[in-house]
Structure formats: C-alpha cells, structure tokens
Short mmCIF file of C-alpha atoms and ligand atoms in Angstrom, two decimals:
data_model
loop_
_atom_site.label_atom_id
_atom_site.label_comp_id
_atom_site.label_asym_id
_atom_site.label_seq_id
_atom_site.Cartn_x
_atom_site.Cartn_y
_atom_site.Cartn_z
CA MET A 193 5.99 -28.72 1.87
CA ASP A 194 3.15 -26.55 3.27
CA LYS A 195 -0.34 -26.88 1.71
CA LEU A 196 -3.65 -24.97 2.32
CA ILE A 197 -6.94 -26.45 2.95
CA ILE A 198 -9.87 -24.17 2.14
CA LYS A 199 -13.55 -25.04 2.81
CA LYS A 200 -16.42 -22.95 1.22
CA SER A 201 -16.64 -19.64 3.07
CA MET A 202 -19.20 -17.08 2.05
CA ASN A 203 -20.01 -13.51 3.22
CA LEU A 204 -16.53 -12.73 4.37
CA SER A 205 -16.87 -9.70 6.60
CA GLY A 206 -14.71 -7.50 8.81
CA GLU A 207 -11.55 -5.52 8.50
CA VAL A 208 -8.18 -6.37 6.81
CA MET A 209 -4.97 -4.44 7.28
CA ILE A 210 -3.11 -3.85 4.12
CA SER A 211 0.59 -4.52 4.19
CA GLY A 212 3.30 -2.44 2.51
CA ALA A 213 3.71 -3.09 -1.22
CA LYS A 214 6.24 -5.85 -2.11
CA ASN A 215 6.90 -4.28 -5.50
CA ALA A 216 7.60 -0.84 -3.78
CA ALA A 217 9.68 -2.30 -0.94
CA LEU A 218 12.10 -4.45 -3.27
CA PRO A 219 13.36 -1.36 -5.43
CA ILE A 220 13.49 0.94 -2.43
CA ILE A 221 15.57 -1.43 -0.46
CA CYS A 222 18.02 -1.69 -3.37
CA ALA A 223 18.13 2.15 -3.27
CA GLY A 224 19.94 1.76 0.16
CA ILE A 225 23.07 0.45 -1.94
CA LEU A 226 23.34 4.00 -3.41
CA THR A 227 24.52 5.58 -0.21
CA LYS A 228 27.11 4.73 2.72
CA ASN A 229 24.50 6.24 5.02
CA THR A 230 21.47 4.58 6.60
CA LEU A 231 18.16 4.35 4.86
CA LYS A 232 15.33 3.82 7.26
CA LEU A 233 11.94 2.34 6.04
CA THR A 234 8.71 1.72 7.61
CA ASN A 235 5.79 -0.28 6.45
CA VAL A 236 7.97 -3.03 4.99
CA PRO A 237 6.13 -6.37 4.51
CA HIS A 238 7.34 -9.60 6.13
CA LEU A 239 7.65 -11.79 2.97
CA LYS A 240 9.74 -14.43 1.41
CA ASP A 241 11.00 -11.92 -1.51
CA ILE A 242 12.14 -9.41 1.11
CA GLN A 243 14.02 -12.08 3.02
CA THR A 244 15.70 -13.36 -0.28
CA LEU A 245 16.55 -9.54 -1.07
CA MET A 246 17.97 -9.10 2.29
CA ALA A 247 20.28 -12.19 2.00
CA LEU A 248 21.40 -10.90 -1.35
CA LEU A 249 22.31 -7.44 0.18
CA GLN A 250 23.80 -9.01 3.12
CA GLN A 251 26.18 -11.02 1.14
CA LEU A 252 27.31 -7.96 -0.75
CA GLY A 253 28.40 -6.58 2.60
CA VAL A 254 25.20 -4.53 3.39
CA THR A 255 23.99 -4.31 7.09
CA VAL A 256 20.26 -4.80 7.00
CA LYS A 257 18.15 -4.72 10.38
CA PHE A 258 14.46 -5.83 9.91
CA SER A 259 11.76 -6.08 12.64
CA ASN A 260 8.17 -5.05 13.09
CA SER A 261 7.93 -3.87 9.56
CA GLN A 262 10.89 -1.48 10.23
CA MET A 263 14.07 -1.85 8.20
CA GLU A 264 17.32 -0.07 8.34
CA ILE A 265 19.82 -0.55 5.48
CA THR A 266 23.48 0.65 5.86
CA ALA A 267 25.73 0.10 2.80
CA ASP A 268 28.96 1.49 4.30
CA ASN A 269 30.95 -1.58 3.71
CA ILE A 270 30.15 -3.27 0.36
CA HIS A 271 33.00 -5.67 -0.33
CA ASN A 272 31.33 -7.77 -3.17
CA THR A 273 29.35 -6.63 -6.12
CA VAL A 274 28.23 -10.09 -7.33
CA ALA A 275 24.48 -11.27 -7.27
CA PRO A 276 24.90 -14.91 -7.62
CA TYR A 277 22.56 -17.26 -9.68
CA GLU A 278 21.54 -19.03 -6.47
CA LEU A 279 19.83 -15.85 -5.23
CA VAL A 280 18.53 -14.43 -8.50
CA LYS A 281 16.93 -17.47 -9.63
CA GLN A 282 14.76 -17.33 -6.32
CA MET A 283 13.74 -13.76 -7.16
CA ARG A 284 13.83 -12.07 -10.54
CA ALA A 285 13.75 -8.63 -8.83
CA SER A 286 17.35 -9.21 -7.70
CA ILE A 287 18.03 -7.47 -11.03
CA LEU A 288 17.24 -4.28 -9.30
CA VAL A 289 20.79 -4.27 -7.54
CA LEU A 290 22.29 -3.90 -11.11
CA GLY A 291 21.87 -0.14 -11.43
CA PRO A 292 22.71 0.97 -7.96
CA LEU A 293 25.76 -1.26 -7.75
CA LEU A 294 27.07 0.14 -11.04
CA ALA A 295 26.27 3.80 -10.18
CA ARG A 296 28.00 3.73 -6.77
CA PHE A 297 30.91 1.15 -7.21
CA GLY A 298 31.52 1.35 -11.15
CA GLU A 299 30.92 -2.49 -11.37
CA ALA A 300 28.40 -5.07 -10.95
CA LYS A 301 28.08 -8.78 -11.97
CA VAL A 302 24.36 -9.96 -11.60
CA SER A 303 23.16 -13.33 -12.85
CA LEU A 304 20.72 -13.12 -15.86
CA PRO A 305 17.45 -13.98 -14.30
CA GLY A 306 16.25 -16.16 -17.21
CA GLY A 307 12.54 -16.87 -18.03
CA CYS A 308 10.04 -17.68 -15.37
CA ALA A 309 6.51 -19.36 -15.30
CA ILE A 310 4.77 -16.44 -16.79
CA GLY A 311 6.99 -15.46 -19.66
CA ALA A 312 10.43 -14.99 -21.14
CA ARG A 313 10.69 -11.65 -19.47
CA PRO A 314 14.03 -10.25 -20.83
CA VAL A 315 15.89 -7.49 -19.38
CA ASP A 316 17.39 -6.04 -22.48
CA ILE A 317 15.88 -2.61 -21.83
CA HIS A 318 17.76 -2.33 -18.43
CA ILE A 319 21.07 -3.27 -20.24
CA ARG A 320 20.67 -0.78 -23.33
CA GLY A 321 19.64 1.93 -20.88
CA LEU A 322 22.92 1.48 -18.75
CA GLU A 323 24.96 1.07 -21.85
CA ALA A 324 23.54 4.42 -23.10
CA MET A 325 24.81 5.81 -19.78
CA GLY A 326 28.38 4.56 -20.71
CA ALA A 327 28.42 1.27 -19.20
CA GLU A 328 30.33 -1.53 -20.95
CA ILE A 329 28.10 -4.65 -20.60
CA LYS A 330 29.03 -8.37 -21.52
CA ILE A 331 27.11 -11.32 -20.99
CA GLU A 332 29.43 -14.04 -19.64
CA HIS A 333 28.68 -17.44 -18.04
CA GLY A 334 25.02 -16.48 -17.47
CA TYR A 335 25.74 -13.29 -15.77
CA ILE A 336 25.42 -9.60 -16.71
CA VAL A 337 29.01 -8.25 -16.23
CA ALA A 338 28.88 -4.49 -16.15
CA LYS A 339 31.63 -1.82 -15.76
CA ALA A 340 31.54 2.06 -15.92
CA HIS A 341 34.24 4.35 -14.72
CA LYS A 342 31.53 6.92 -14.06
CA LEU A 343 27.88 6.90 -15.36
CA LYS A 344 26.94 9.54 -17.61
CA GLY A 345 23.51 11.19 -18.16
CA ALA A 346 21.92 10.22 -21.40
CA LYS A 347 18.53 10.48 -23.12
CA ILE A 348 16.84 6.99 -23.06
CA THR A 349 13.55 6.12 -24.53
CA MET A 350 12.42 2.66 -23.33
CA GLU A 351 10.66 0.84 -26.37
CA THR A 352 8.33 -1.00 -23.75
CA VAL A 353 7.00 0.17 -20.59
CA THR A 354 8.91 -1.62 -17.96
CA VAL A 355 8.55 -1.38 -14.23
CA THR A 356 11.87 -2.66 -12.93
CA GLY A 357 13.74 -1.45 -16.11
CA THR A 358 12.40 2.28 -15.15
CA GLU A 359 13.53 1.59 -11.63
CA ASN A 360 16.98 0.36 -12.40
CA LEU A 361 17.66 3.23 -14.74
CA LEU A 362 16.32 5.70 -12.25
CA MET A 363 18.52 4.54 -9.44
CA ALA A 364 21.54 4.55 -11.82
CA ALA A 365 20.82 8.16 -13.15
CA SER A 366 20.60 9.46 -9.63
CA LEU A 367 24.35 9.29 -9.26
CA ALA A 368 25.36 9.69 -12.86
CA ASP A 369 27.27 12.62 -14.06
CA GLY A 370 24.90 14.99 -15.67
CA VAL A 371 21.38 14.94 -16.71
CA THR A 372 19.38 11.77 -17.69
CA ILE A 373 16.09 11.85 -19.48
CA LEU A 374 14.07 8.67 -19.29
CA GLU A 375 11.22 8.51 -21.75
CA ASN A 376 8.24 6.11 -21.66
CA CYS A 377 8.69 5.31 -17.95
CA ALA A 378 6.30 3.01 -16.19
CA LEU A 379 3.77 5.01 -14.15
CA GLU A 380 3.18 2.37 -11.62
CA PRO A 381 2.69 3.77 -8.11
CA GLU A 382 5.72 1.73 -6.95
CA VAL A 383 7.95 3.66 -9.39
CA THR A 384 6.69 6.93 -7.98
CA ASP A 385 7.20 5.56 -4.32
CA LEU A 386 10.89 4.75 -5.30
CA ALA A 387 11.21 8.30 -6.92
CA ASN A 388 9.77 10.02 -3.78
CA CYS A 389 12.39 7.88 -1.53
CA LEU A 390 15.31 8.72 -3.86
CA VAL A 391 14.36 12.52 -3.50
CA SER A 392 14.27 12.11 0.33
CA MET A 393 17.80 10.75 -0.18
CA GLY A 394 18.95 13.97 -1.98
CA ALA A 395 18.36 12.73 -5.70
CA LYS A 396 17.16 15.38 -8.01
CA ILE A 397 14.14 14.18 -10.05
CA ASP A 398 11.64 16.08 -12.21
CA GLY A 399 8.45 14.71 -13.60
CA ILE A 400 7.60 12.18 -10.96
CA GLY A 401 4.34 10.36 -11.71
CA THR A 402 4.58 11.16 -15.42
CA GLY A 403 6.19 9.27 -18.35
CA THR A 404 9.11 11.40 -18.64
CA LEU A 405 11.65 11.37 -15.58
CA THR A 406 14.40 14.11 -15.72
CA ILE A 407 17.22 13.16 -13.37
CA HIS A 408 20.05 15.63 -12.37
CA GLY A 409 22.86 13.30 -11.15
CA VAL A 410 24.27 14.21 -7.69
CA LEU A 411 27.76 13.27 -6.13
CA GLU A 412 26.14 11.40 -3.28
CA LEU A 413 22.85 10.53 -1.61
CA HIS A 414 22.35 10.92 2.17
CA GLU A 415 20.45 9.27 4.93
CA ALA A 416 16.69 9.21 4.86
CA HIS A 417 13.53 7.89 6.16
CA HIS A 418 10.67 6.63 4.01
CA GLU A 419 7.35 4.96 4.33
CA ILE A 420 6.53 2.38 1.87
CA ILE A 421 3.22 2.52 0.13
CA SER A 422 0.49 -0.07 0.53
CA ASP A 423 0.15 -3.10 -1.54
CA ARG A 424 -2.42 -2.35 -3.99
CA ILE A 425 -2.36 -5.90 -5.47
CA GLU A 426 -2.95 -7.39 -2.10
CA ALA A 427 -5.78 -5.03 -1.57
CA GLY A 428 -7.22 -5.90 -4.91
CA THR A 429 -7.03 -9.66 -3.95
CA TYR A 430 -9.07 -8.97 -0.76
CA MET A 431 -11.55 -6.92 -2.70
CA ILE A 432 -12.10 -9.81 -5.10
CA ALA A 433 -12.40 -12.16 -1.93
CA ALA A 434 -15.11 -9.86 -0.55
CA ALA A 435 -17.06 -9.66 -4.03
CA ILE A 436 -17.17 -13.46 -4.94
CA THR A 437 -18.27 -14.34 -1.33
CA GLN A 438 -20.91 -11.48 -1.26
CA GLY A 439 -19.12 -9.99 1.66
CA ASN A 440 -18.71 -6.73 3.36
CA VAL A 441 -15.06 -6.05 3.97
CA THR A 442 -13.15 -2.91 5.08
CA LEU A 443 -9.42 -2.64 3.92
CA LYS A 444 -7.47 -0.34 6.25
CA ASN A 445 -4.04 1.24 5.82
CA LEU A 446 -4.58 1.65 2.07
CA ASN A 447 -3.33 4.42 -0.29
CA THR A 448 -6.90 4.39 -1.93
CA ASN A 449 -5.70 6.76 -4.76
CA ILE A 450 -3.42 4.09 -6.18
CA MET A 451 -5.97 1.29 -6.91
CA GLY A 452 -6.21 2.58 -10.65
CA SER A 453 -9.04 0.71 -12.79
CA VAL A 454 -9.40 -2.26 -10.11
CA ILE A 455 -12.13 -0.17 -8.26
CA ASP A 456 -13.92 0.58 -11.64
CA SER A 457 -13.81 -2.99 -12.59
CA LEU A 458 -15.23 -4.20 -9.37
CA LYS A 459 -17.85 -1.55 -9.38
CA LEU A 460 -19.05 -2.89 -12.78
CA SER A 461 -19.34 -6.27 -11.42
CA GLY A 462 -22.00 -4.95 -8.84
CA ALA A 463 -19.75 -4.22 -5.88
CA GLU A 464 -20.53 -1.02 -3.79
CA ILE A 465 -17.40 0.63 -2.79
CA LYS A 466 -16.84 3.62 -0.39
CA LEU A 467 -13.65 5.43 0.21
CA ASP A 468 -12.75 6.99 3.45
CA GLY A 469 -9.32 8.37 4.02
CA THR A 470 -6.99 5.26 4.09
CA ASN A 471 -10.05 2.93 4.44
CA LEU A 472 -11.95 1.23 1.55
CA ASN A 473 -15.42 -0.65 2.27
CA ILE A 474 -16.54 -3.07 -0.40
CA GLN A 475 -19.80 -4.81 -0.17
CA MET A 476 -21.39 -7.21 -2.58
CA ARG A 477 -25.13 -7.95 -2.07
CA ASN A 478 -25.81 -10.34 -5.08
CA LYS A 479 -23.51 -12.60 -7.16
CA PRO A 480 -21.15 -10.59 -9.53
CA HIS A 481 -21.91 -9.60 -13.06
CA HIS A 482 -19.21 -10.67 -15.53
CA VAL A 483 -16.76 -7.98 -16.59
CA ASN A 484 -14.51 -8.02 -19.65
CA VAL A 485 -10.93 -7.16 -18.33
CA SER A 486 -7.82 -6.29 -20.45
CA THR A 487 -4.39 -6.03 -18.83
CA ALA A 488 -2.13 -2.91 -19.50
CA PRO A 489 0.38 -0.88 -17.60
CA TYR A 490 -0.99 1.47 -14.86
CA PRO A 491 -3.35 3.06 -14.29
CA ASP A 492 -5.11 0.43 -16.52
CA PHE A 493 -6.01 -3.08 -15.27
CA PRO A 494 -2.73 -4.68 -13.71
CA THR A 495 -1.49 -8.03 -14.97
CA ASP A 496 -0.80 -8.88 -11.29
CA MET A 497 -4.71 -8.93 -10.66
CA GLN A 498 -5.77 -10.89 -13.79
CA ALA A 499 -5.74 -14.40 -12.41
CA GLN A 500 -7.76 -13.15 -9.23
CA TYR A 501 -10.36 -11.22 -11.55
CA MET A 502 -10.74 -14.38 -13.59
CA VAL A 503 -12.16 -16.22 -10.61
CA LEU A 504 -14.81 -13.60 -10.28
CA ASN A 505 -15.86 -14.15 -13.81
CA THR A 506 -15.97 -17.93 -13.52
CA ILE A 507 -18.90 -17.61 -11.00
CA ALA A 508 -20.61 -14.49 -12.64
CA GLU A 509 -23.64 -14.79 -14.92
CA GLY A 510 -22.83 -14.76 -18.66
CA ILE A 511 -19.71 -14.89 -20.99
CA SER A 512 -16.73 -12.64 -20.37
CA THR A 513 -13.27 -12.31 -21.81
CA ILE A 514 -9.89 -11.57 -20.17
CA THR A 515 -7.07 -10.37 -22.29
CA GLU A 516 -3.52 -10.59 -20.89
CA ASN A 517 -1.29 -8.04 -22.72
CA ILE A 518 1.69 -7.94 -20.66
CA PHE A 519 3.12 -11.55 -20.32
CA GLU A 520 2.88 -14.34 -22.93
CA ASN A 521 2.25 -17.34 -20.57
CA ARG A 522 0.17 -15.92 -17.50
CA TYR A 523 -2.73 -18.42 -17.86
CA MET A 524 -1.03 -21.20 -15.85
CA HIS A 525 -4.01 -20.87 -13.41
CA VAL A 526 -6.63 -21.75 -16.00
CA SER A 527 -6.10 -25.39 -15.97
CA GLU A 528 -6.33 -25.69 -12.26
CA LEU A 529 -9.60 -23.45 -12.20
CA VAL A 530 -10.92 -25.87 -15.03
CA ARG A 531 -10.40 -28.82 -12.55
CA MET A 532 -12.53 -26.73 -10.13
CA GLY A 533 -15.35 -26.68 -12.56
CA ALA A 534 -14.84 -23.39 -14.30
CA LYS A 535 -15.43 -23.13 -18.05
CA ILE A 536 -12.61 -21.15 -19.76
CA ASN A 537 -11.14 -21.48 -23.31
CA ILE A 538 -7.90 -19.87 -24.22
CA ASN A 539 -7.27 -18.50 -27.60
CA GLY A 540 -3.78 -16.88 -27.97
CA ASN A 541 -3.89 -14.06 -25.15
CA VAL A 542 -7.58 -13.99 -24.73
CA ALA A 543 -9.61 -16.27 -22.28
CA THR A 544 -13.03 -16.66 -22.54
CA ILE A 545 -15.10 -17.47 -19.38
CA THR A 546 -18.57 -18.80 -19.28
CA GLY A 547 -19.92 -18.36 -15.81
CA VAL A 548 -21.09 -21.61 -13.95
CA PRO A 549 -23.44 -21.71 -11.01
CA TYR A 550 -20.56 -22.98 -8.51
CA LEU A 551 -17.10 -24.22 -8.47
CA THR A 552 -16.14 -27.47 -6.63
CA GLY A 553 -13.31 -28.11 -4.41
CA ALA A 554 -10.39 -30.12 -5.76
CA LYS A 555 -6.54 -30.81 -5.25
CA VAL A 556 -4.69 -28.08 -7.04
CA MET A 557 -1.32 -26.81 -7.39
CA ALA A 558 0.15 -23.24 -7.37
CA THR A 559 2.35 -22.36 -10.17
CA ASP A 560 3.20 -18.56 -9.47
CA LEU A 561 2.44 -15.80 -7.00
CA ARG A 562 -0.83 -14.43 -8.38
CA ALA A 563 -2.05 -17.73 -9.87
CA SER A 564 -1.82 -19.11 -6.20
CA ALA A 565 -4.00 -16.17 -5.01
CA SER A 566 -6.46 -17.06 -7.45
CA LEU A 567 -6.77 -20.59 -6.38
CA VAL A 568 -7.34 -19.53 -2.71
CA LEU A 569 -10.04 -17.28 -3.95
CA ALA A 570 -11.62 -20.07 -5.99
CA GLY A 571 -11.39 -22.27 -2.84
CA LEU A 572 -13.35 -19.65 -0.97
CA VAL A 573 -16.32 -20.23 -3.16
CA ALA A 574 -16.02 -23.74 -4.15
CA ASN A 575 -18.37 -26.44 -2.74
CA GLY A 576 -16.52 -28.82 -0.49
CA GLU A 577 -12.75 -28.74 0.15
CA THR A 578 -9.89 -27.28 -1.84
CA LEU A 579 -6.28 -28.44 -1.25
CA ILE A 580 -3.43 -26.07 -2.77
CA ASP A 581 -0.14 -27.39 -3.10
CA ARG A 582 3.18 -25.49 -3.55
CA ILE A 583 2.04 -22.42 -1.59
CA TYR A 584 5.46 -21.24 -1.17
CA HIS A 585 4.61 -18.95 -4.11
CA LEU A 586 2.07 -17.45 -1.83
CA ASP A 587 4.32 -16.54 0.91
CA ARG A 588 6.56 -14.58 -1.53
CA GLY A 589 3.88 -11.82 -1.82
CA TYR A 590 1.08 -12.16 0.68
CA GLU A 591 1.90 -11.30 4.36
CA ASN A 592 -0.21 -13.49 6.64
CA MET A 593 -2.74 -14.35 4.18
CA GLU A 594 -4.46 -17.13 6.08
CA ALA A 595 -4.53 -15.13 9.41
CA LYS A 596 -6.10 -12.09 7.41
CA LEU A 597 -8.84 -14.46 5.76
CA ILE A 598 -9.52 -16.29 9.06
CA LYS A 599 -10.17 -12.83 10.65
CA LEU A 600 -12.77 -12.10 7.92
CA GLY A 601 -14.34 -15.59 8.73
CA ALA A 602 -12.89 -17.77 6.05
CA ASN A 603 -12.35 -21.51 6.71
CA ILE A 604 -8.73 -22.02 5.91
CA SER A 605 -5.88 -23.75 7.36
CA ARG A 606 -2.21 -24.66 6.61
CA VAL A 607 -0.94 -28.07 6.77
CA THR A 608 2.75 -29.08 6.63
C1 UD1 B 1285 7.20 -5.87 -12.54
C2 UD1 B 1285 6.40 -6.28 -11.24
C3 UD1 B 1285 5.25 -7.59 -11.52
C4 UD1 B 1285 4.51 -7.16 -12.50
C5 UD1 B 1285 5.17 -6.57 -13.65
C6 UD1 B 1285 4.19 -5.90 -14.71
C7 UD1 B 1285 8.15 -5.92 -9.50
C8 UD1 B 1285 9.39 -6.42 -8.74
N1 UD1 B 1285 7.60 -6.77 -10.34
O1 UD1 B 1285 7.79 -6.77 -12.93
O2 UD1 B 1285 5.01 -8.05 -10.44
O3 UD1 B 1285 3.79 -8.35 -13.09
O4 UD1 B 1285 6.05 -5.42 -13.29
O5 UD1 B 1285 3.39 -4.90 -14.13
O6 UD1 B 1285 7.83 -4.66 -9.63
N2 UD1 B 1285 10.27 -6.40 -20.93
C9 UD1 B 1285 11.13 -6.28 -21.96
N3 UD1 B 1285 12.55 -6.14 -21.75
C10 UD1 B 1285 12.94 -5.56 -20.73
C11 UD1 B 1285 12.09 -5.57 -19.51
C12 UD1 B 1285 10.60 -5.86 -19.73
O7 UD1 B 1285 10.89 -6.76 -23.09
O8 UD1 B 1285 14.22 -5.28 -20.41
C13 UD1 B 1285 8.78 -6.75 -21.26
C14 UD1 B 1285 8.47 -7.94 -20.36
O9 UD1 B 1285 8.78 -9.18 -21.13
C15 UD1 B 1285 6.94 -7.71 -20.23
C16 UD1 B 1285 6.87 -6.13 -20.19
O10 UD1 B 1285 8.17 -5.63 -20.75
O11 UD1 B 1285 6.29 -8.13 -21.29
C17 UD1 B 1285 6.68 -5.60 -18.89
O12 UD1 B 1285 7.48 -6.16 -18.00
P1 UD1 B 1285 7.98 -5.35 -16.79
O13 UD1 B 1285 7.34 -4.07 -16.36
O14 UD1 B 1285 9.62 -5.13 -16.96
O15 UD1 B 1285 7.84 -6.39 -15.55
P2 UD1 B 1285 8.89 -6.54 -14.27
O16 UD1 B 1285 9.44 -5.21 -13.97
O17 UD1 B 1285 9.70 -7.66 -14.43
#
C-alpha cells in the first residue's frame, strides 16, 4: 500500500493548475445515462472515484472513453440496471445512477451505500423524492429496488439541503412527465454545473443557481458538449498550503467566483488574495491568525474544507473553534493531528484549537479523503518527517497531488 513521506517545506511558491471538480464530474457523467446520444465532457479529472464510476457505467453497458481529461459517454446499449454493492461500497456517489436509470428505463436496482467514516449519510431524501414522482421503491437485500412505468412531475420540498439528493432528483425530473418543482435545493456550484449540462442536453430547467428548481420534463435528451467547472475544494486545499507555509502561490484554471466563504476565511487569517480572471494569487507574509469556522451548505464554509482549515488553526496564534454542522463524525483527523503535536479538544460538534508554535512529524494514518489532505498539509509545516499511511483516500479526490506540491517546492515523495 502506498505511503507519503513529507518533510517540512516552508514558503511554497509558484503556480498550480486546478483540475476539474470531482463532485461536478461524478453527477455529470451519470447524466450521460439519460440519453442514447454521446455526451462529451472536458476538464474531467483523472481520479480513482472517476475510474470507479466508469467501471460502474461500463458494467451497465455504457461506452465510456476517457483520455487527456476528455470523456465521451454513450449510453445507447444499456443491458443492465443494477449498481452492485462491490462498486457502490467503494464510492457512495454511485447512488447518482439511481435517478437517471429510473427516469430512462423505468427500473433501477442500486446497492444502499450504508454509512461511511464521516457519518451515517442516509439517502432517504433521494428515495422519498423519487416516490413523490411515482416510483415504487423497496429496500431488498441491501438494495434500493425502484420501478416506475413513467416518472411524473411533482412538487418536492427536501427537508435537508442535500447535494447528491438534489442532483438525483434533478436528473430524474428532466425526463419525467410534466413539471417538477424542487424546493430547498443545494446551491453548490457542482449542482449548478450539472443543471447547465442538462440544459445543453435539452433539459428545461428554471431557477438554476437558486434554491427552487422548476423542471419541465422532456421526452428525450440529446448529445452535448460540456466543460466541467474547476475543483474549489482542491483549490482551497492549495490555498491553505500556501497560507500555512507563508508562501506565494498562484492557482490557475480556477472559476474564482465559486470559492464561497473560503476566500473570506483565508483573508481573515492574514492572507493577501488577488483575483485575475481564472487566476488566484495567495500570499501569506506572516504566521496565520486563528479564525473561527463553522461549516454549512454553500455559499458558507464547506465541510469538505474543514479538516484542512483546522491545520491552519493548529499553528495560528490563539484559541479558535471549528464547528462541523453537516456530518456527525467528521473529526477523524483530529487524533492524528494531536499525535503531531496539535492541541485540539472536541466537545460534540465543536473542536477547540489552541495554536502551538510548531507541529512535529509523525507516522499517521489517513481515514477519509479530506482528512488525508489535512495530514499532508500538517506534514508540510511539521518539524522533521511525516509518514502518511492509507493514502488511497487521497487518490480518490486529488489529481497528481504530490507532483503539484513538488512543483511548488514541497519535499514530498510516495513510497510503495
Ligand atoms: C456531497 C459531496 C460531499 C460533501 C457533501 C456536503 C458529492 C459526490 N459529495 O455529499 O463531498 O461533503 O455533499 O457538502 O458531491 N442527508 C440526509 N438524507 C439524505 C441525504 C442527505 O439526511 O437523503 C444528510 C446527510 O447525512 C448530511 C446532509 O444531509 O448530514 C448533507 O449531505 P449531502 O449534501 O447529501 O452529502 P452528499 O451529497 O452525500
């Protein structure tokens, strides 16, 4: 199993190309199931999660071609509507095939994802939404078994803001009979990117970018070309790398308008941030100030940046709090950061962090994707050497992370 060795690497500097967004690419690839014609995508990141989804689509009978960040998806020969446990357990986002399969073929059998390292993560809102559109859904032998002769438009108010829930129902509604009104939709830019892609495929969607989406179902969708937006979580991770190492880094190929409150939180820590078209420069001249952070749906601070921001607070002056409001168990990185010398106390969903002058390198273990990223960041500022085990989590969501960090001057290597 691969491991990462990181030695203290201050003053990162230079340019880093931001890849396409994993969380936009995953639903948009699934949107390819909605049509028999070819969906062409550009700016698709090369990630383990994308490979897992390709394997899932291929075993449904979809033809998927992928090279140089370009993907072609042709679902003209689907012979199977089952998403098996073996693939779904590798990646929860596999649930995103449920809406498209049901809408186009009237049936789908998708393994229930189950809990994961960061929380229980139910999919009840996906299921209730599809039922409101006329689907008959049973849970059998660990699978969601869904049938619908033809989905029908409905008014659906989602009781919690859910990203993949909004995406599943949006895709299903695109081919439903009549009008669907989705209320309390997630505002995440990745949902907007999916909606824009669906529109280019011929879907009729009003209210894109707002909390209420109105979808006039159409009989079929057609071929399209769509460019995936950039990965704001990857971008935010490199911004923290620059801030904690007192570096000067320019992010390239970034949709700078989708960074939400991450930019503000980093400015509060003392970072100087300049935006110029698709470039973002971040420079940190001194040690960061601590900043209290509370996670919430977009445009507020993303839960997917919580672990990374915590690293900044561990070496900042003073005492700060981080409050996790989205997932109930998203502090798996804390015990590993404490092993590196951080002072963190957890009380319920609030972490209180007392800044220390420095962290110290240690052998640590990655537990989930963003927790892994936080350990890499901690390794950059820790005295001595940090060895991170189980980095396959990192490969799920960061394209060429070591190469990108090495280009910025980091001392990091992968050992097998
Ligand atoms: C997506 C992102 C993930 C991010 C998360 C929150 C993808 C592929 N993944 O995950 O990186 O951390 O949004 O921004 O885009 N909930 C329910 N019932 C449901 C669905 C969700 O109770 O049917 C709850 C969840 O347990 C959680 C909250 O709603 O507490 C938000 O979760 P959700 O937005 O659905 O997360 P994902 O879409 O799984």
